[in-house]
Amino acid sequence: MLDKILLTISIALYAIAVPYLEINDTHVFNPDWVAHARLHEVWQLITNSSLGAIGLWLTWMSVDGKGKASVIALVVTGGFLAAYALQGLYGGSMVHPDGTEKTVSGINVGVIGFGWVFVSSVFTLVRAGRLDVMQQES
């Protein structure tokens, strides 16, 4: 049950919280963004939220879906963490146009949140694998 709760919280972060935080004038409706960039942003939000819906279904409705839901969470959040790590190569930034950045103790909140999701998804995936092995042995 702990795995299901961790996965649900993780999925809520990338499938619900991120769209809530980005459907505004700093992202989707940012007049400084070219239309093509806004299209890609909305595409990413819809894709990630759709993957979250699949992950929730796998977590709660499928007998062996926790491992698959964990892999989806790893892909979504790992993609963000990779983009953050590589931002110097392509001119990306988490700093808003007004010069502010959402941080806690100097660490970007996206790195904190998605870092937690990534680690908890690895934990859940390992536990799901262990459970699969234990079920096969019995």
C-alpha positions in Angstrom: 0.0 0.0 0.0 2.9 2.4 0.7 4.1 1.9 -2.9 0.7 2.9 -4.2 0.6 6.0 -2.1 4.1 7.0 -3.1 3.3 6.5 -6.7 0.0 8.5 -6.5 1.8 11.4 -4.9 4.5 11.2 -7.5 2.1 11.1 -10.3 0.1 14.0 -8.9 3.2 16.2 -8.9 3.9 15.8 -12.6 0.4 15.2 -14.0 -1.6 17.8 -11.9 0.8 20.2 -10.0 3.0 21.0 -13.0 0.1 21.9 -15.4 -1.4 24.0 -12.6 1.8 25.9 -12.2 2.4 26.3 -16.0 -0.9 27.2 -17.4 -0.4 30.9 -16.9 1.4 33.9 -18.3 4.9 32.6 -17.3 4.6 29.6 -19.6 1.6 28.7 -21.8 0.3 32.2 -22.2 3.7 34.0 -22.0 3.5 36.7 -24.7 7.3 36.6 -25.1 7.3 32.9 -26.1 7.0 32.1 -29.8 3.8 30.3 -30.7 5.8 27.1 -31.6 7.3 27.0 -28.1 3.9 27.4 -26.5 2.6 24.5 -28.6 5.4 22.3 -27.4 4.7 23.3 -23.8 1.0 22.4 -24.1 2.0 19.1 -25.9 4.4 18.2 -23.0 1.7 19.0 -20.4 -0.9 16.9 -22.1 1.5 14.0 -22.7 2.8 14.0 -19.1 -0.8 14.3 -17.7 -1.9 11.4 -20.0 1.0 9.3 -18.8 0.0 10.1 -15.3 -3.5 8.9 -15.9 -2.0 5.6 -17.3 0.3 5.4 -14.3 -2.7 5.8 -11.9 -4.6 3.1 -13.7 -1.6 0.8 -13.5 -1.0 1.6 -9.9 -4.6 1.0 -8.7 -6.3 -1.2 -11.2 -3.6 -3.5 -12.5 -2.3 -6.4 -10.4 1.3 -6.0 -11.6 1.2 -2.4 -12.7 3.3 -0.6 -9.9 6.6 -1.4 -11.7 5.3 -0.1 -15.0 3.9 3.1 -13.3 7.3 3.6 -11.7 9.0 3.4 -15.0 6.7 6.0 -16.5 7.4 8.3 -13.5 11.1 7.7 -14.0 10.9 8.7 -17.6 8.9 11.9 -17.0 10.9 13.1 -14.0 14.2 11.9 -15.3 13.6 13.8 -18.5 13.2 17.0 -16.5 16.3 16.3 -14.4 18.3 15.6 -17.5 17.0 18.9 -19.1 17.9 20.7 -16.0 21.4 19.2 -15.9 22.0 20.0 -19.6 20.5 23.5 -19.6 23.9 25.1 -20.1 24.3 23.3 -23.4 21.1 24.6 -25.0 20.5 27.9 -23.1 17.7 26.7 -20.8 17.0 28.1 -17.4 14.5 27.8 -14.6 14.8 31.5 -13.9 11.7 33.5 -14.7 11.8 36.5 -17.0 11.6 38.8 -13.9 14.8 37.2 -12.6 13.2 35.1 -9.9 13.6 31.3 -9.4 11.5 29.2 -7.1 13.9 27.6 -4.6 14.1 26.1 -1.2 17.4 26.6 0.6 18.9 27.6 -2.7 17.8 24.4 -4.6 15.3 24.7 -7.4 11.8 23.4 -6.3 11.6 21.3 -9.6 14.8 19.6 -8.7 13.6 18.9 -5.2 10.1 17.7 -6.2 11.1 15.7 -9.3 14.3 14.4 -7.5 12.0 13.0 -4.8 9.7 11.5 -7.4 12.7 9.9 -9.2 14.1 8.4 -6.0 10.8 7.2 -4.7 10.0 5.7 -8.1 13.3 3.8 -8.0 12.4 2.6 -4.5 9.0 1.4 -5.7 10.4 -0.2 -8.8 13.0 -2.1 -6.8 10.3 -3.2 -4.4 8.0 -4.2 -7.3 10.8 -6.3 -8.8 11.5 -7.9 -5.4 7.8 -8.7 -5.0 7.8 -10.2 -8.5 10.8 -12.4 -7.7 9.2 -13.5 -4.4 5.9 -14.4 -6.1 7.7 -16.5 -8.8 9.6 -18.4 -6.1 6.5 -19.5 -4.3 
